[in-house]
Amino acid sequence: MGIEHRLHARCAGLGGSNHGHGHEGHERGAAGARPFAFSSSPRHFERARPFAIEHIALDLALDFDARSVRGTATVRLRRVDPEAATIELDAIGFAIASVELAGKPARYVYDGARLLVDVGADVDRAALSIAYSATPRKGLYFLDADEHVPTRPKQAWTQFQEEDARHVFPCHDKPHAKMTTETRIRVPAGFYVLSNGALAGREAAGDHEVFHWKMDEPHASYLVSIVAGEFSELTAVAPVRGDGADGGTREIPLTYLVPKGREDDARRTFARTPEMITWFSELLGVPYPWNKYAQVVVSDFIFGGMENTTATTMYEHILLDERAALDVTSDDLIAHELAHQWFGDLVTCRDWSEGWLNEGFATFMEHVWREHHLGRDEYEYGVRNDLASYLGEATGRYRRPIVCQDYDAPLDLFDRHLYEKGGLVLHVLRVELGDALFWKGVSGYLRRHARGVVETRDLLRTLEDVSGRSLGRRFEELVHRPGHPELELQLSWEDGVLRCAAKQTQATADGVPSAFEVPIVLAVVDAETGRERREKLRLAARADTFSIPCPTRPRFVVVDPEMRILGEVTVKAPADMLRAQLVEARTARGRWLAAQALGKIDDPPTIEALAARLVDDAEFWGVRVECAESLGRLRAREGFDALVRARDVAHPKVRRAVVDALGRFRTPAAVEALKPKALRDESYLVEAEAARALGKTRQPAAFEVLLDVMARPSWADVIASGAIDGLSALRDDRALPHLFSRTRYGHPSRVRRAAALAIPKLATDRRAREHLEDLLDDADPIVRMDVVRALSDLGDSRSRSALRARAEVDLDARVRRRIREVVRDLGGERKQSEELKDTVERLENEQRELRARLAKLEAQRPKDAKKPAAPRAKPHEGAEEGRRAAAQEGVSDGSSSTVRGPSGS
């Protein structure tokens, strides 16, 4: 996994990082992947719609003191089923004052969750008016300052995805039901209200004000939005060609609503929104489909962003100060939510099981924007990182088909399979079809199903129509089957033949195929001419060997140069070929693949090649990141020296990778190398990563530095969180009081979450368990999720009762899902695996230290000494044999501390 992890969470998903680095350690459970569905998980099908809802009009007053709403909802309905007599609406926790049909009292039954109204058999169209009040536990969130968080603004905002609109207004709360909407919202004077569509009116009402918004195009209930608060308003326009009168240019009005005092940060953050809208409209062949686009930044939002039709809600950390903008971008999140205005809002998944058609496309379009703005290398590196994120979940948590009907709550599906793997499927289809056919198909898909609902087969058929190809098998393997190919490739050349031995090694549990049909492309570079030729192979069996005529030994061979293989690929090739590929490959992808592979070859020429590429300022930063990571993985003395020399390279993302790699060396020298970067760097993220790396050195001298760094303010609290991670890795019990205190309410959410996750690394006693169990009742659902993870890491089966009790009452589906997984898995297996991992790391480090000392002794021995050198220890060889070899040379045992390798190593 490269150092460039996702820093922003996405809409409804878990794709974001807690505190500036990935959660892969928590996804890669030591016990391996489990089934996605539980034995009790039901299979879901589309719900019946005997009456179509054509329009919903809300007239509501927001009561900030009572955290409640009161008013009426008018539902205009049309008969679909000629025999139906009752309409069923979702409505949770309402106090219903009256229900009228066509202006007359109607008979109804309400059980607290469903409102059933007798429509009669002779009514084809009618208006149903429901007067009610509610104090929503979900869907609508009221914020205000308190003694612990005095700076929190007074706001109210909705978040309805996936099915939480039912807590605020009566509706058919499923994505397949689309209708027009309007909202009349009463708020205190001085507040502003944002909602969908156009502002139809704004009028004073005493010490209150009423905002009237109308959305004249149909959309689903989960896309309705109401945001109220005090904001600064910035405006812009986005020109969309071919969408105005007579095919001219239409200007889309843009609004950015942000906290007062953050106007400069907003301009910096949202500056490229107009260009995104123009570019997406041209690329997709479908002009931006709505009347406006607003982005509002609120506090304490429970996701990264939410793509409400015409009115996206963003969390507060999207705003970047000048220092954060050095190496953080919000463009990915902005592009993701903007892409939803086409994929999700204009064309909506019929059922949540088909949600990848919303989220996969939006994730893919992040990379498409990055390609347009920054180039192809950035696109491919982003795709590579999404593959690593998906593989982390698939390897350590579960594997499931992307389209999956077996789940407990729709939010269970909003995972790395839906987002990252969904986007990767689209990348693979783009590569295989070519840009012209792929984008023609995507445009046709959007036009054919605009303002409607879709299933995977709709995309499949459109792509087949424009390409003339049969894509059924490809979709079956990529979308409808769980898992992915795990491929081992060995390249060799002899007697004019290049041989590629390929073997699929994936386990076949839970419906994973024993053999995928894998497209293998080899870019073979001639050693004499430097010309590249492509060899296209197809592996349909579990194992096969391909022989390719090749008169002279290739200079090097790049495997899968465009990433057609959605899976894990391990390549074994001669070291000289990989070193040549690192320098000479035509694409950055080819070069970083070489850098990754060289991280398993410990010899001086390899370390020299990686070190040279690391400091080459003309090289793409992602290649340099992989070089740093490989040097850290090898943990050779020469690699350490090269990393120290590279600490001050200009590119902040490369510096960040360098300090991360230095943390793999558990020596006092590593502490001295890292301290200056933890104490001051122009980049927040470099300081945070240096703090994290200091802890990984396991050197006591790092403790006081980390306490100092932990108090430092930063964008999104990344430095404090990095310092807490460092204290966790340091394994110094003196940190425990500091960690316990920082889990308390009043500290920033990200700091609290980092502290909760750090506690089980240092304490496994009753106090730690009970402290974490108390945090299960925290008001912040994101904190609760990480507390559940921490209890999993603690590995104490006595937590099961507290976890089960929380699951029975928790309203957040993400928390309930995590609890069920942890209760199922809690026991000794994960703990034993973690202990085994630490033991292996300790032994690896001991044998590396002994090798270094022996090499030094050999260099100091007089030239005429004939005594044979001690044998070189093999990887993972027992420490006792290493000690005996050292004793023969008079070398002391030394420290038994080890260097932590990369996740999954």
Short mmCIF file of N, CA and C in Angstrom, two decimals, residues 656-774:
data_model
loop_
_atom_site.label_atom_id
_atom_site.label_comp_id
_atom_site.label_asym_id
_atom_site.label_seq_id
_atom_site.Cartn_x
_atom_site.Cartn_y
_atom_site.Cartn_z
N ARG A 656 6.91 12.45 2.78
CA ARG A 656 6.03 11.66 3.66
C ARG A 656 6.35 10.18 3.56
N ALA A 657 6.59 9.69 2.36
CA ALA A 657 6.95 8.28 2.18
C ALA A 657 8.32 7.99 2.80
N VAL A 658 9.24 8.94 2.69
CA VAL A 658 10.58 8.74 3.24
C VAL A 658 10.52 8.58 4.75
N VAL A 659 9.78 9.46 5.43
CA VAL A 659 9.74 9.35 6.90
C VAL A 659 9.00 8.08 7.31
N ASP A 660 7.99 7.70 6.56
CA ASP A 660 7.31 6.44 6.84
C ASP A 660 8.29 5.27 6.76
N ALA A 661 9.11 5.27 5.73
CA ALA A 661 10.09 4.18 5.56
C ALA A 661 11.14 4.20 6.67
N LEU A 662 11.55 5.39 7.10
CA LEU A 662 12.54 5.47 8.18
C LEU A 662 12.01 4.85 9.47
N GLY A 663 10.70 4.87 9.66
CA GLY A 663 10.11 4.27 10.85
C GLY A 663 10.27 2.77 10.92
N ARG A 664 10.66 2.15 9.82
CA ARG A 664 10.86 0.69 9.83
C ARG A 664 12.20 0.29 10.44
N PHE A 665 13.04 1.27 10.72
CA PHE A 665 14.35 0.99 11.31
C PHE A 665 14.27 1.27 12.82
N ARG A 666 14.39 0.25 13.62
CA ARG A 666 14.24 0.41 15.06
C ARG A 666 15.59 0.68 15.71
N THR A 667 16.08 1.87 15.48
CA THR A 667 17.40 2.24 15.97
C THR A 667 17.38 3.67 16.49
N PRO A 668 18.29 4.01 17.40
CA PRO A 668 18.40 5.41 17.82
C PRO A 668 18.69 6.36 16.65
N ALA A 669 19.43 5.88 15.67
CA ALA A 669 19.71 6.73 14.51
C ALA A 669 18.43 7.09 13.77
N ALA A 670 17.47 6.19 13.71
CA ALA A 670 16.20 6.48 13.06
C ALA A 670 15.45 7.57 13.81
N VAL A 671 15.50 7.53 15.14
CA VAL A 671 14.85 8.58 15.93
C VAL A 671 15.47 9.94 15.62
N GLU A 672 16.80 10.00 15.60
CA GLU A 672 17.47 11.26 15.31
C GLU A 672 17.14 11.76 13.90
N ALA A 673 16.95 10.85 12.97
CA ALA A 673 16.60 11.24 11.60
C ALA A 673 15.17 11.77 11.51
N LEU A 674 14.29 11.24 12.34
CA LEU A 674 12.88 11.58 12.25
C LEU A 674 12.48 12.78 13.09
N LYS A 675 13.15 13.01 14.18
CA LYS A 675 12.74 14.09 15.10
C LYS A 675 12.59 15.43 14.42
N PRO A 676 13.54 15.88 13.58
CA PRO A 676 13.36 17.20 12.96
C PRO A 676 12.09 17.29 12.11
N LYS A 677 11.72 16.19 11.45
CA LYS A 677 10.53 16.21 10.60
C LYS A 677 9.25 16.20 11.43
N ALA A 678 9.27 15.52 12.56
CA ALA A 678 8.10 15.51 13.43
C ALA A 678 7.90 16.87 14.09
N LEU A 679 8.99 17.56 14.36
CA LEU A 679 8.90 18.84 15.05
C LEU A 679 8.59 19.99 14.11
N ARG A 680 9.00 19.88 12.83
CA ARG A 680 8.67 20.96 11.90
C ARG A 680 8.89 20.53 10.47
N ASP A 681 7.82 20.61 9.69
CA ASP A 681 7.89 20.49 8.24
C ASP A 681 6.80 21.38 7.68
N GLU A 682 6.98 21.88 6.49
CA GLU A 682 5.96 22.76 5.92
C GLU A 682 4.65 22.02 5.68
N SER A 683 4.69 20.69 5.62
CA SER A 683 3.49 19.88 5.38
C SER A 683 2.95 19.30 6.68
N TYR A 684 1.65 19.49 6.92
CA TYR A 684 1.01 18.82 8.05
C TYR A 684 1.21 17.31 7.98
N LEU A 685 1.05 16.75 6.80
CA LEU A 685 1.05 15.31 6.66
C LEU A 685 2.43 14.71 6.88
N VAL A 686 3.47 15.44 6.50
CA VAL A 686 4.82 14.95 6.76
C VAL A 686 5.08 14.93 8.26
N GLU A 687 4.68 15.99 8.97
CA GLU A 687 4.84 15.98 10.42
C GLU A 687 4.08 14.82 11.05
N ALA A 688 2.85 14.60 10.59
CA ALA A 688 2.03 13.52 11.15
C ALA A 688 2.67 12.16 10.89
N GLU A 689 3.18 11.97 9.66
CA GLU A 689 3.79 10.69 9.32
C GLU A 689 5.10 10.49 10.07
N ALA A 690 5.85 11.57 10.29
CA ALA A 690 7.09 11.47 11.05
C ALA A 690 6.79 11.08 12.50
N ALA A 691 5.73 11.63 13.06
CA ALA A 691 5.35 11.24 14.42
C ALA A 691 4.96 9.77 14.48
N ARG A 692 4.21 9.36 13.50
CA ARG A 692 3.81 7.95 13.43
C ARG A 692 5.04 7.05 13.31
N ALA A 693 5.98 7.47 12.46
CA ALA A 693 7.20 6.68 12.25
C ALA A 693 8.08 6.66 13.49
N LEU A 694 8.13 7.76 14.23
CA LEU A 694 8.91 7.77 15.47
C LEU A 694 8.45 6.67 16.41
N GLY A 695 7.15 6.51 16.52
CA GLY A 695 6.65 5.44 17.38
C GLY A 695 7.04 4.06 16.89
N LYS A 696 7.07 3.89 15.58
CA LYS A 696 7.39 2.57 15.03
C LYS A 696 8.84 2.17 15.30
N THR A 697 9.69 3.15 15.61
CA THR A 697 11.08 2.80 15.91
C THR A 697 11.20 2.06 17.24
N ARG A 698 10.19 2.18 18.10
CA ARG A 698 10.19 1.54 19.43
C ARG A 698 11.33 2.01 20.32
N GLN A 699 11.81 3.22 20.10
CA GLN A 699 12.91 3.75 20.90
C GLN A 699 12.35 4.69 21.97
N PRO A 700 12.71 4.48 23.25
CA PRO A 700 12.16 5.31 24.33
C PRO A 700 12.37 6.80 24.13
N ALA A 701 13.41 7.19 23.43
CA ALA A 701 13.70 8.61 23.23
C ALA A 701 12.60 9.32 22.44
N ALA A 702 11.74 8.56 21.78
CA ALA A 702 10.67 9.18 20.98
C ALA A 702 9.51 9.66 21.84
N PHE A 703 9.41 9.20 23.08
CA PHE A 703 8.21 9.44 23.88
C PHE A 703 7.94 10.92 24.10
N GLU A 704 8.90 11.66 24.61
CA GLU A 704 8.68 13.07 24.91
C GLU A 704 8.40 13.88 23.65
N VAL A 705 9.03 13.50 22.55
CA VAL A 705 8.77 14.20 21.29
C VAL A 705 7.32 14.01 20.88
N LEU A 706 6.82 12.81 21.03
CA LEU A 706 5.44 12.53 20.62
C LEU A 706 4.44 13.26 21.50
N LEU A 707 4.72 13.37 22.80
CA LEU A 707 3.82 14.15 23.66
C LEU A 707 3.78 15.61 23.21
N ASP A 708 4.91 16.15 22.83
CA ASP A 708 4.97 17.53 22.35
C ASP A 708 4.17 17.69 21.07
N VAL A 709 4.35 16.76 20.14
CA VAL A 709 3.68 16.84 18.85
C VAL A 709 2.17 16.66 19.00
N MET A 710 1.75 15.85 19.96
CA MET A 710 0.33 15.54 20.11
C MET A 710 -0.50 16.78 20.44
N ALA A 711 0.12 17.79 21.01
CA ALA A 711 -0.62 19.00 21.37
C ALA A 711 -0.69 20.02 20.24
N ARG A 712 -0.16 19.69 19.09
CA ARG A 712 -0.04 20.67 18.01
C ARG A 712 -1.31 20.70 17.16
N PRO A 713 -1.91 21.86 16.93
CA PRO A 713 -3.10 21.94 16.08
C PRO A 713 -2.75 21.77 14.61
N SER A 714 -3.69 21.25 13.82
CA SER A 714 -3.45 21.06 12.39
C SER A 714 -4.76 20.86 11.68
N TRP A 715 -4.70 20.93 10.36
CA TRP A 715 -5.87 20.62 9.54
C TRP A 715 -6.35 19.20 9.87
N ALA A 716 -7.64 19.07 10.15
CA ALA A 716 -8.29 17.79 10.40
C ALA A 716 -7.60 17.01 11.52
N ASP A 717 -6.84 17.70 12.37
CA ASP A 717 -6.17 17.07 13.51
C ASP A 717 -5.26 15.93 13.10
N VAL A 718 -4.65 16.04 11.91
CA VAL A 718 -3.82 14.93 11.43
C VAL A 718 -2.53 14.79 12.23
N ILE A 719 -1.97 15.89 12.73
CA ILE A 719 -0.72 15.78 13.48
C ILE A 719 -0.97 15.13 14.84
N ALA A 720 -1.99 15.59 15.57
CA ALA A 720 -2.30 14.97 16.85
C ALA A 720 -2.62 13.49 16.68
N SER A 721 -3.35 13.15 15.65
CA SER A 721 -3.70 11.75 15.39
C SER A 721 -2.47 10.94 15.05
N GLY A 722 -1.55 11.53 14.26
CA GLY A 722 -0.31 10.84 13.94
C GLY A 722 0.52 10.58 15.18
N ALA A 723 0.56 11.56 16.09
CA ALA A 723 1.31 11.39 17.33
C ALA A 723 0.70 10.28 18.19
N ILE A 724 -0.61 10.22 18.23
CA ILE A 724 -1.28 9.16 18.99
C ILE A 724 -0.97 7.80 18.38
N ASP A 725 -0.99 7.73 17.07
CA ASP A 725 -0.59 6.47 16.41
C ASP A 725 0.84 6.11 16.77
N GLY A 726 1.71 7.14 16.83
CA GLY A 726 3.09 6.90 17.21
C GLY A 726 3.21 6.36 18.61
N LEU A 727 2.47 6.93 19.55
CA LEU A 727 2.49 6.42 20.92
C LEU A 727 1.98 4.99 20.98
N SER A 728 0.99 4.70 20.17
CA SER A 728 0.48 3.33 20.10
C SER A 728 1.57 2.37 19.63
N ALA A 729 2.29 2.75 18.58
CA ALA A 729 3.33 1.87 18.03
C ALA A 729 4.54 1.78 18.95
N LEU A 730 4.77 2.83 19.75
CA LEU A 730 5.93 2.86 20.63
C LEU A 730 5.87 1.79 21.71
N ARG A 731 4.66 1.40 22.08
CA ARG A 731 4.44 0.38 23.12
C ARG A 731 5.05 0.82 24.46
N ASP A 732 4.87 2.08 24.79
CA ASP A 732 5.37 2.63 26.05
C ASP A 732 4.18 2.88 26.95
N ASP A 733 4.13 2.18 28.08
CA ASP A 733 2.98 2.27 28.97
C ASP A 733 2.75 3.67 29.51
N ARG A 734 3.76 4.52 29.48
CA ARG A 734 3.57 5.88 29.98
C ARG A 734 2.54 6.66 29.16
N ALA A 735 2.24 6.18 27.97
CA ALA A 735 1.29 6.89 27.11
C ALA A 735 -0.16 6.66 27.52
N LEU A 736 -0.44 5.63 28.31
CA LEU A 736 -1.83 5.25 28.57
C LEU A 736 -2.67 6.38 29.18
N PRO A 737 -2.21 7.09 30.20
CA PRO A 737 -3.06 8.18 30.73
C PRO A 737 -3.41 9.22 29.68
N HIS A 738 -2.48 9.50 28.80
CA HIS A 738 -2.73 10.49 27.74
C HIS A 738 -3.77 9.97 26.75
N LEU A 739 -3.72 8.68 26.47
CA LEU A 739 -4.68 8.10 25.53
C LEU A 739 -6.07 8.04 26.15
N PHE A 740 -6.16 7.62 27.40
CA PHE A 740 -7.47 7.58 28.05
C PHE A 740 -8.10 8.96 28.06
N SER A 741 -7.33 9.98 28.39
CA SER A 741 -7.90 11.32 28.50
C SER A 741 -8.39 11.84 27.16
N ARG A 742 -7.72 11.45 26.08
CA ARG A 742 -8.09 11.99 24.77
C ARG A 742 -9.26 11.25 24.11
N THR A 743 -9.78 10.26 24.75
CA THR A 743 -11.01 9.65 24.24
C THR A 743 -12.25 10.39 24.74
N ARG A 744 -12.07 11.34 25.66
CA ARG A 744 -13.21 12.02 26.27
C ARG A 744 -13.88 12.97 25.29
N TYR A 745 -15.17 13.10 25.44
CA TYR A 745 -15.95 14.07 24.65
C TYR A 745 -15.41 15.48 24.91
N GLY A 746 -15.28 16.22 23.84
CA GLY A 746 -14.71 17.56 23.90
C GLY A 746 -13.44 17.64 23.07
N HIS A 747 -12.69 16.54 23.01
CA HIS A 747 -11.58 16.47 22.07
C HIS A 747 -12.15 16.25 20.66
N PRO A 748 -11.43 16.66 19.62
CA PRO A 748 -11.92 16.45 18.26
C PRO A 748 -12.19 14.96 17.99
N SER A 749 -13.17 14.71 17.14
CA SER A 749 -13.58 13.33 16.87
C SER A 749 -12.42 12.47 16.39
N ARG A 750 -11.59 13.00 15.49
CA ARG A 750 -10.51 12.18 14.96
C ARG A 750 -9.47 11.86 16.03
N VAL A 751 -9.23 12.77 16.94
CA VAL A 751 -8.31 12.50 18.03
C VAL A 751 -8.88 11.42 18.95
N ARG A 752 -10.15 11.52 19.25
CA ARG A 752 -10.79 10.54 20.13
C ARG A 752 -10.74 9.14 19.49
N ARG A 753 -10.97 9.09 18.21
CA ARG A 753 -10.96 7.79 17.53
C ARG A 753 -9.56 7.20 17.50
N ALA A 754 -8.57 8.03 17.23
CA ALA A 754 -7.19 7.54 17.22
C ALA A 754 -6.80 7.03 18.59
N ALA A 755 -7.20 7.75 19.64
CA ALA A 755 -6.86 7.32 21.00
C ALA A 755 -7.54 6.00 21.35
N ALA A 756 -8.79 5.85 20.97
CA ALA A 756 -9.49 4.59 21.25
C ALA A 756 -8.81 3.42 20.56
N LEU A 757 -8.40 3.61 19.31
CA LEU A 757 -7.73 2.53 18.59
C LEU A 757 -6.34 2.24 19.14
N ALA A 758 -5.72 3.22 19.81
CA ALA A 758 -4.38 3.01 20.36
C ALA A 758 -4.40 2.25 21.67
N ILE A 759 -5.44 2.37 22.45
CA ILE A 759 -5.47 1.78 23.79
C ILE A 759 -5.17 0.28 23.78
N PRO A 760 -5.81 -0.54 22.93
CA PRO A 760 -5.52 -1.98 23.00
C PRO A 760 -4.12 -2.37 22.59
N LYS A 761 -3.38 -1.43 21.97
CA LYS A 761 -1.98 -1.74 21.64
C LYS A 761 -1.09 -1.70 22.88
N LEU A 762 -1.57 -0.99 23.93
CA LEU A 762 -0.76 -0.80 25.12
C LEU A 762 -1.32 -1.48 26.36
N ALA A 763 -2.61 -1.73 26.37
CA ALA A 763 -3.22 -2.30 27.57
C ALA A 763 -4.26 -3.35 27.18
N THR A 764 -4.25 -4.44 27.88
CA THR A 764 -5.23 -5.50 27.63
C THR A 764 -5.94 -5.88 28.92
N ASP A 765 -5.88 -5.00 29.91
CA ASP A 765 -6.44 -5.33 31.22
C ASP A 765 -7.90 -4.92 31.31
N ARG A 766 -8.46 -5.16 32.48
CA ARG A 766 -9.87 -4.87 32.73
C ARG A 766 -10.17 -3.38 32.55
N ARG A 767 -9.24 -2.52 33.01
CA ARG A 767 -9.50 -1.08 32.90
C ARG A 767 -9.66 -0.67 31.45
N ALA A 768 -8.79 -1.16 30.57
CA ALA A 768 -8.89 -0.82 29.16
C ALA A 768 -10.19 -1.31 28.57
N ARG A 769 -10.56 -2.54 28.88
CA ARG A 769 -11.80 -3.10 28.33
C ARG A 769 -13.01 -2.30 28.80
N GLU A 770 -13.08 -1.99 30.08
CA GLU A 770 -14.25 -1.27 30.60
C GLU A 770 -14.30 0.16 30.08
N HIS A 771 -13.14 0.77 29.92
CA HIS A 771 -13.12 2.13 29.36
C HIS A 771 -13.68 2.13 27.93
N LEU A 772 -13.26 1.18 27.14
CA LEU A 772 -13.76 1.09 25.77
C LEU A 772 -15.24 0.72 25.75
N GLU A 773 -15.65 -0.15 26.62
CA GLU A 773 -17.07 -0.52 26.68
C GLU A 773 -17.93 0.69 27.02
N ASP A 774 -17.45 1.56 27.90
CA ASP A 774 -18.21 2.78 28.22
C ASP A 774 -18.36 3.66 27.00
#
